[in-house]
């Protein structure tokens, strides 16, 4: 057994995004542009007073977007008629593949919208596959009770249980974990890129404290031990690296500059959704 340690901490940086939204970004900024296979991680907080703020219509190509909600509700709709609302505890794993054009807007309520958006890369062979949605309501996400923790398991396997998100290229693990005692040891697939992200209460790995709204990149190994007060909450996310070149331009992520130019051309010429 090899314990994973903290390689580096990244405190989130407040970043303007969408229309009138401030996100708290860790992956996808200048000093951590890619954490292969992850391309972006934003913690989104949209105060209930922020009328009209959100993410109006925009495209994606070449990767997957994962939305995970802690509070409030977001409505999504795309150009070909897919539509839905995700609320507290729900997740959506959207494989953009060759292209989607959608909007993601908060539903007005007396609750702030608080959640996460993670971008997961697709390997070259899958960048142009057909779009696919996996909408996961909170009732279908198992709570796995382990030694010293409870984990809401969105994707991957833990103690013999499996999360509802299936058939994703990078074999991801995605769990929202709450400590129930002072210490917990969790298995992590060796060789996979893995990180923790503090949501509530802060925690410690090895000798190093991880405050809230901070991402901890882990070294390789097959388990990680987290210490903290009961109630401390964090995301644990892992996936197989693609080990491919990344060429990105805003919401388009391909392997080469030529592919990005072709994507921009498809977009400008209005043939984004029917390009194959
Ligand atoms: Co989007």
mmCIF file of N, CA, C and O and ligand atoms in Angstrom, residues 55-56 58-60 63 65 67 94 100 102-104 117 119 251, ligand 1:
data_model
loop_
_atom_site.group_PDB
_atom_site.id
_atom_site.type_symbol
_atom_site.label_atom_id
_atom_site.label_comp_id
_atom_site.label_asym_id
_atom_site.label_seq_id
_atom_site.Cartn_x
_atom_site.Cartn_y
_atom_site.Cartn_z
ATOM 1 N N UNK A 55 -25.379 31.389 -17.247
ATOM 2 C CA UNK A 55 -24.553 31.024 -18.393
ATOM 3 C C UNK A 55 -25.452 30.894 -19.625
ATOM 4 O O UNK A 55 -25.955 29.815 -19.923
ATOM 5 N N UNK A 56 -25.725 32.030 -20.306
ATOM 6 C CA UNK A 56 -26.574 31.987 -21.503
ATOM 7 C C UNK A 56 -25.927 31.142 -22.602
ATOM 8 O O UNK A 56 -24.790 30.703 -22.463
ATOM 9 N N UNK A 58 -24.141 28.924 -25.094
ATOM 10 C CA UNK A 58 -22.729 28.804 -25.479
ATOM 11 C C UNK A 58 -22.475 27.380 -25.974
ATOM 12 O O UNK A 58 -23.215 26.466 -25.627
ATOM 13 N N UNK A 59 -21.431 27.194 -26.771
ATOM 14 C CA UNK A 59 -21.129 25.838 -27.294
ATOM 15 C C UNK A 59 -20.077 25.111 -26.449
ATOM 16 O O UNK A 59 -19.414 25.720 -25.600
ATOM 17 N N UNK A 60 -19.967 23.813 -26.681
ATOM 18 C CA UNK A 60 -18.844 23.006 -26.178
ATOM 19 C C UNK A 60 -18.502 21.974 -27.246
ATOM 20 O O UNK A 60 -19.400 21.475 -27.926
ATOM 21 N N UNK A 63 -15.020 17.519 -25.155
ATOM 22 C CA UNK A 63 -14.821 17.102 -23.752
ATOM 23 C C UNK A 63 -16.179 16.916 -23.090
ATOM 24 O O UNK A 63 -17.214 16.884 -23.760
ATOM 25 N N UNK A 65 -18.752 17.974 -19.622
ATOM 26 C CA UNK A 65 -18.947 18.889 -18.498
ATOM 27 C C UNK A 65 -19.777 18.173 -17.439
ATOM 28 O O UNK A 65 -20.763 17.518 -17.740
ATOM 29 N N UNK A 67 -21.799 18.799 -13.859
ATOM 30 C CA UNK A 67 -22.353 19.778 -12.930
ATOM 31 C C UNK A 67 -22.833 19.024 -11.695
ATOM 32 O O UNK A 67 -23.517 18.004 -11.822
ATOM 33 N N UNK A 94 -22.442 15.555 -18.810
ATOM 34 C CA UNK A 94 -22.766 15.811 -20.208
ATOM 35 C C UNK A 94 -21.530 15.585 -21.082
ATOM 36 O O UNK A 94 -20.507 16.241 -20.888
ATOM 37 N N UNK A 100 -22.347 20.570 -28.658
ATOM 38 C CA UNK A 100 -23.664 20.969 -28.168
ATOM 39 C C UNK A 100 -23.645 22.501 -28.056
ATOM 40 O O UNK A 100 -22.585 23.120 -27.963
ATOM 41 N N UNK A 102 -25.741 25.075 -25.586
ATOM 42 C CA UNK A 102 -26.724 25.056 -24.492
ATOM 43 C C UNK A 102 -26.612 26.284 -23.599
ATOM 44 O O UNK A 102 -25.698 27.087 -23.721
ATOM 45 N N UNK A 103 -27.604 26.405 -22.715
ATOM 46 C CA UNK A 103 -27.568 27.440 -21.683
ATOM 47 C C UNK A 103 -27.734 26.763 -20.333
ATOM 48 O O UNK A 103 -28.301 25.667 -20.232
ATOM 49 N N UNK A 104 -27.186 27.399 -19.298
ATOM 50 C CA UNK A 104 -27.284 26.904 -17.930
ATOM 51 C C UNK A 104 -27.612 28.112 -17.060
ATOM 52 O O UNK A 104 -26.758 28.966 -16.836
ATOM 53 N N UNK A 117 -18.728 22.982 -11.412
ATOM 54 C CA UNK A 117 -18.617 22.472 -12.769
ATOM 55 C C UNK A 117 -17.193 22.009 -13.006
ATOM 56 O O UNK A 117 -16.230 22.738 -12.750
ATOM 57 N N UNK A 119 -14.706 20.059 -15.917
ATOM 58 C CA UNK A 119 -14.544 19.664 -17.322
ATOM 59 C C UNK A 119 -13.568 18.489 -17.371
ATOM 60 O O UNK A 119 -12.477 18.553 -16.805
ATOM 61 N N UNK A 251 -14.498 27.349 -25.058
ATOM 62 C CA UNK A 251 -15.274 26.129 -24.796
ATOM 63 C C UNK A 251 -14.981 24.986 -25.754
ATOM 64 O O UNK A 251 -15.765 24.037 -25.827
HETATM 65 CO CO1 LIG B 1 -21.814 24.790 -20.709
#
